[in-house]
PDB file of C-alpha atoms in Angstrom:
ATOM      1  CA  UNK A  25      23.797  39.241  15.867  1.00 71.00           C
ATOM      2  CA  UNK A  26      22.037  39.786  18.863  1.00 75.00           C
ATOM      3  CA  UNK A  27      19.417  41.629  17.257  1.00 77.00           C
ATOM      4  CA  UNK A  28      18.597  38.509  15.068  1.00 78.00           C
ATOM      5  CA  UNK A  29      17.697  36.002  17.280  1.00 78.00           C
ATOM      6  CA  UNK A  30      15.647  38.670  19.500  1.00 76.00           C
ATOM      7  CA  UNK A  31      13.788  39.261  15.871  1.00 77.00           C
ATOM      8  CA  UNK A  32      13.902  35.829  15.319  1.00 76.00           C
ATOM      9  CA  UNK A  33      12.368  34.756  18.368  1.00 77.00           C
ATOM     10  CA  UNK A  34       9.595  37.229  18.261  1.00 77.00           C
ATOM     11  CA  UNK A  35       8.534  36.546  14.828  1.00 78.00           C
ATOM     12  CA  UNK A  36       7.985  32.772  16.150  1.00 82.00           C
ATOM     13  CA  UNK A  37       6.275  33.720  19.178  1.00 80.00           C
ATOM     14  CA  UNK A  38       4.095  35.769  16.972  1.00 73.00           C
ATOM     15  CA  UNK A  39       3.366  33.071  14.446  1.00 72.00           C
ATOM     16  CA  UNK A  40       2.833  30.361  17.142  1.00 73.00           C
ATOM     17  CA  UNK A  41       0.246  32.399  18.732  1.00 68.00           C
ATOM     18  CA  UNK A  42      -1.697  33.338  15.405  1.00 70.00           C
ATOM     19  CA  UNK A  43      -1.870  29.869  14.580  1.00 69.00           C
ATOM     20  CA  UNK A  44      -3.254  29.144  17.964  1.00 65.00           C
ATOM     21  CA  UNK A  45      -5.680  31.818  17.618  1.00 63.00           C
ATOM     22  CA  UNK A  46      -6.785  30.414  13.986  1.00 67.00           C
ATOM     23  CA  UNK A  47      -6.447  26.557  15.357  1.00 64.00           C
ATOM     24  CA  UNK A  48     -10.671  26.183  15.956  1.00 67.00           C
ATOM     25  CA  UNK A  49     -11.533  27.712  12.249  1.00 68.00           C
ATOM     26  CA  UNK A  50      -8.279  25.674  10.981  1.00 58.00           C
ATOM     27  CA  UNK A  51      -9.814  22.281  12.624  1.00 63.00           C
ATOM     28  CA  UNK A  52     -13.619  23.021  12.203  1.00 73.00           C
ATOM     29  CA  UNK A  53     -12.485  23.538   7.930  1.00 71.00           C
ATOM     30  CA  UNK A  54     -10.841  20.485   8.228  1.00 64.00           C
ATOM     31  CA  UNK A  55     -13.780  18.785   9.956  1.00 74.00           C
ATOM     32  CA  UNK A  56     -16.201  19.317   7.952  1.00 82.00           C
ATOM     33  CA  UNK A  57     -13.943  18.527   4.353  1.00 84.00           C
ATOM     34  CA  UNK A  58     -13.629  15.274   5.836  1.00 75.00           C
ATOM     35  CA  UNK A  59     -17.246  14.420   6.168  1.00 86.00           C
ATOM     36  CA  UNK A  60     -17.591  15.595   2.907  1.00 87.00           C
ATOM     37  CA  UNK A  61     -14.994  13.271   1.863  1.00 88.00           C
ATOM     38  CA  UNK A  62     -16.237  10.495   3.881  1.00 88.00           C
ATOM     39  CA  UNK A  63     -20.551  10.790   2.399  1.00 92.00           C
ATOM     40  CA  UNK A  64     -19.159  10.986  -1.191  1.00 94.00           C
ATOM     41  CA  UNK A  65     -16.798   7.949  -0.875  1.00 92.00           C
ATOM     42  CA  UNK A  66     -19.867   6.658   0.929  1.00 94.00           C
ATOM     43  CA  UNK A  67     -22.384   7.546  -1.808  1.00 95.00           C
ATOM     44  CA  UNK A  68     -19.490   6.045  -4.384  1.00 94.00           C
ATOM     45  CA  UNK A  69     -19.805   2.530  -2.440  1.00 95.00           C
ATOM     46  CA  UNK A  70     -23.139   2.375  -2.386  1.00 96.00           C
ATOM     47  CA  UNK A  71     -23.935   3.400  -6.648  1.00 96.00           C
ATOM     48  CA  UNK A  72     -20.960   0.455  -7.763  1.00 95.00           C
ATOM     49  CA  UNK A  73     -22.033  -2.243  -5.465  1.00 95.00           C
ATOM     50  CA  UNK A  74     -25.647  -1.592  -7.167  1.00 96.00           C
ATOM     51  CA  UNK A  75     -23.814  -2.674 -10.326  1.00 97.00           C
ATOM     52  CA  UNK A  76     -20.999  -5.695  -9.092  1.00 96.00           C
ATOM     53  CA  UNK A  77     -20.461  -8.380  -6.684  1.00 97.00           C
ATOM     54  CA  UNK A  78     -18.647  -8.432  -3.513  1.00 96.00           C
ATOM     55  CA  UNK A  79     -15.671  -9.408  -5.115  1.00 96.00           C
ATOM     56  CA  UNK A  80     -15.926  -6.749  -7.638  1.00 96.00           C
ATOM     57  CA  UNK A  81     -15.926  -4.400  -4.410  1.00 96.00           C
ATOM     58  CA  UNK A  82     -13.024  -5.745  -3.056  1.00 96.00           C
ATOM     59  CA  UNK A  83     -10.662  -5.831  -6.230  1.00 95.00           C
ATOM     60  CA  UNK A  84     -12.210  -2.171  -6.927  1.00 95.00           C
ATOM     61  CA  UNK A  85     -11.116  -0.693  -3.465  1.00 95.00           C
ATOM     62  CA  UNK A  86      -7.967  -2.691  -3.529  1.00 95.00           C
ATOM     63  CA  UNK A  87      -7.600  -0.776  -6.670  1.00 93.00           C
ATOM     64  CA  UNK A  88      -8.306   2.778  -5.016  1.00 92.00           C
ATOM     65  CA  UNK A  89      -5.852   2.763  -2.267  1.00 91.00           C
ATOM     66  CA  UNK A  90      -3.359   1.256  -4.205  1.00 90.00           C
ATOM     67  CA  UNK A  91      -3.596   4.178  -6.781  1.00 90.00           C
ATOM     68  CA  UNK A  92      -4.610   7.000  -4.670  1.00 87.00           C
ATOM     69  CA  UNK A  93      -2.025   9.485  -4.611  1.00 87.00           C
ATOM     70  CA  UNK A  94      -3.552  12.203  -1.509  1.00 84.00           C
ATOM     71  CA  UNK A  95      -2.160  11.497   1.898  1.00 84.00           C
ATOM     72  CA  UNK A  96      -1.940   8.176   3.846  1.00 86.00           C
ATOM     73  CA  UNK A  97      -4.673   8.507   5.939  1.00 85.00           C
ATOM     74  CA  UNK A  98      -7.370  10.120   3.389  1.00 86.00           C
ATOM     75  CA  UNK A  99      -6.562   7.154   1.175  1.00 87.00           C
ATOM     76  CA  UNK A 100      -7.575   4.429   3.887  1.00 89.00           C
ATOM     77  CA  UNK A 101     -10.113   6.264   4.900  1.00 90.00           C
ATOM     78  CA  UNK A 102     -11.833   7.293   1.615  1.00 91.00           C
ATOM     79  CA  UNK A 103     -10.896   3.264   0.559  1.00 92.00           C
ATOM     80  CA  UNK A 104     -12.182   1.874   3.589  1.00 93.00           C
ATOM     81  CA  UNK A 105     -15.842   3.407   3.469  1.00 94.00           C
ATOM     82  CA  UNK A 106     -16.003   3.269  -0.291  1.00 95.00           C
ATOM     83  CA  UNK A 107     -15.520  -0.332   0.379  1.00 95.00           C
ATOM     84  CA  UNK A 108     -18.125  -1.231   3.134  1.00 95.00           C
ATOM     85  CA  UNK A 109     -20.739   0.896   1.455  1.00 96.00           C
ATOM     86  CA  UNK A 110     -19.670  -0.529  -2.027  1.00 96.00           C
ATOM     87  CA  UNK A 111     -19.825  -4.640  -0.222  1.00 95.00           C
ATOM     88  CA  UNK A 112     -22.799  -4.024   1.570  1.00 94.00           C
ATOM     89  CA  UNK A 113     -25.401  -3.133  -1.373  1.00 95.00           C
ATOM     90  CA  UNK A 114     -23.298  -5.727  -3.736  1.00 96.00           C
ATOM     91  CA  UNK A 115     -24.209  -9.167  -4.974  1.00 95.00           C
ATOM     92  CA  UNK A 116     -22.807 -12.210  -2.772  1.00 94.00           C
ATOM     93  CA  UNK A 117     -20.022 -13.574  -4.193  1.00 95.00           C
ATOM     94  CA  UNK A 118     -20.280 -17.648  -3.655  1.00 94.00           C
ATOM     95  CA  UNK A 119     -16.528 -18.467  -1.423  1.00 93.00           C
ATOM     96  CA  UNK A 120     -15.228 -14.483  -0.812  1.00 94.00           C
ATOM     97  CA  UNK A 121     -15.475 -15.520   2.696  1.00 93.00           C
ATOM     98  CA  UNK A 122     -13.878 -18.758   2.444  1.00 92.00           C
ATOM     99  CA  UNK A 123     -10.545 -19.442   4.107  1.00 90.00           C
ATOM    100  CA  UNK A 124     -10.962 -16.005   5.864  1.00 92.00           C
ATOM    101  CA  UNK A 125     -10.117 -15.771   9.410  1.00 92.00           C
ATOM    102  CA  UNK A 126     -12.450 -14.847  12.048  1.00 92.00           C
ATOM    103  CA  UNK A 127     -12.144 -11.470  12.803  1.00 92.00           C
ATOM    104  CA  UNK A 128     -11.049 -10.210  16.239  1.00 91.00           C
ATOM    105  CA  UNK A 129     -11.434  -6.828  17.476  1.00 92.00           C
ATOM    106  CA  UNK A 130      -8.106  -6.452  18.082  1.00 93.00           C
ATOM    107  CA  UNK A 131      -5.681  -8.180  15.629  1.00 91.00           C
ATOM    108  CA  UNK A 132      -3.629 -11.234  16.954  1.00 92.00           C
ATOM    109  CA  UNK A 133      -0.543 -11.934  15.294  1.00 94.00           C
ATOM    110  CA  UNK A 134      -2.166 -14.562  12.770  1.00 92.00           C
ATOM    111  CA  UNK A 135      -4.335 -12.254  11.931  1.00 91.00           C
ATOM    112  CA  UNK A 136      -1.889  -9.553  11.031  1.00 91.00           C
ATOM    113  CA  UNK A 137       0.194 -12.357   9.234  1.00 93.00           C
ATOM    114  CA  UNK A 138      -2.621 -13.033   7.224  1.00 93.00           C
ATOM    115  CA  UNK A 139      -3.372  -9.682   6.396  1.00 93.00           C
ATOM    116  CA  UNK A 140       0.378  -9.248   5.678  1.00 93.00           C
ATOM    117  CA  UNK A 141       0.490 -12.571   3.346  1.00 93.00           C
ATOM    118  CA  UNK A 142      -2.710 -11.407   1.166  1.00 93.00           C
ATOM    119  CA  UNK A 143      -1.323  -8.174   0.709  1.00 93.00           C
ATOM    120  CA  UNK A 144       2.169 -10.088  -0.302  1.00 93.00           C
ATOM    121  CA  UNK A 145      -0.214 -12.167  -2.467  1.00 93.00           C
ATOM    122  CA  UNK A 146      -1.767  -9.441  -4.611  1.00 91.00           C
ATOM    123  CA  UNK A 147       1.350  -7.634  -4.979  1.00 91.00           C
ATOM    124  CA  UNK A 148       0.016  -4.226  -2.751  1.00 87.00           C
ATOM    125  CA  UNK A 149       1.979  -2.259  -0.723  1.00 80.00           C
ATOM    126  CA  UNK A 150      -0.071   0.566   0.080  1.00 70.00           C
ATOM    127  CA  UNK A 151      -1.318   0.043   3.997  1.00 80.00           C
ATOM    128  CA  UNK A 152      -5.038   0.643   2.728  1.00 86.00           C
ATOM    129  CA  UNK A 153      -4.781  -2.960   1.895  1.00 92.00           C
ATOM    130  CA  UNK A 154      -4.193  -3.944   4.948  1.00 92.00           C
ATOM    131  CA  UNK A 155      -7.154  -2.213   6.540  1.00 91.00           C
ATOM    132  CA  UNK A 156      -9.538  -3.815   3.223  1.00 94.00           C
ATOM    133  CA  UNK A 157      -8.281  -7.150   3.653  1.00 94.00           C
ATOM    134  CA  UNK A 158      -9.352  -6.485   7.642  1.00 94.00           C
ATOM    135  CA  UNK A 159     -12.433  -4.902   6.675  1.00 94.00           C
ATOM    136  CA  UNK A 160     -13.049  -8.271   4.581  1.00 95.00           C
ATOM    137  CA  UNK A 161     -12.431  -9.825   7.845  1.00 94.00           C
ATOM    138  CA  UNK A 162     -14.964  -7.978   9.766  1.00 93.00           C
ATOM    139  CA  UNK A 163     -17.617  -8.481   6.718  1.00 92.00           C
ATOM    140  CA  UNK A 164     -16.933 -11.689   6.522  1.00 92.00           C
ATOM    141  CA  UNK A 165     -17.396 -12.717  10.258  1.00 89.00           C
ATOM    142  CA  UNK A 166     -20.747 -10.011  10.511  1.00 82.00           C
ATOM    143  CA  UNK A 167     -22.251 -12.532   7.691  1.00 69.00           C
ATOM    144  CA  UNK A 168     -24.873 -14.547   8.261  1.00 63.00           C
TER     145      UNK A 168
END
């Protein structure tokens, strides 16, 4: 019995200090997939809001992260720059920005209500909404 927790041991030792060994090529693959990730959902944005309006953007990206089905954080991510490339070379849309809060750099507790409530509204759950319906926010306030 003895004899299998020594092995036992060992073989983690061993595989913890592979993986430490392999950690920078691990994290420098991982890197540079997410860029790649990030310039197509980028490139995405850009090509539909050539053809929509702002509103458009934000029911298509509302649309993404609801339906994406990779991890968490890829799906805000990849929604979240698809949709500030895809709003920023769109058509205005007369009154997307009206009865929108003013956007704070860091969320007060009406502003996370608000996000919450729109969210509610739609009928999302995914939290990629919440960080659109911020982004909104942000694109909202930024305009002229």
């Amino acid at each position: 019995m003895r004899r299998f927790w020594l092995g036992l041991l060992l073989a983690i030792i061993v595989g913890v200090f592979y993986s430490w060994l392999n950690a920078p090529e691990w994290l420098e693959s991982w890197n540079e997939e997410h860029q790649t990730m990030v310039e197509q959902q980028r490139l995405e944005g850009i090509s539909a809001g050539q053809q929509t309006d702002q509103q458009g953007c934000l029911t298509d990206a509302l649309q993404r992260v609801e339906q994406c089905d990779d991890s968490e954080y890829r799906c805000t991510v990849s929604g979240g720059t698809y949709f500030k490339a895809c709003w920023e070379s769109s058509q205005p849309t007369v009154g997307i920005c009206n009865n929108i809060p003013p956007f704070h750099e860091k969320a007060t507790e009406d502003d996370k209500a608000w996000v919450k409530d729109r969210c509610t509204e739609l009928g999302l759950l995914a939290k990629g909404c919440r960080l659109i319906m911020r982004q909104q926010q942000q694109l909202c306030s930024d305009a002229p």
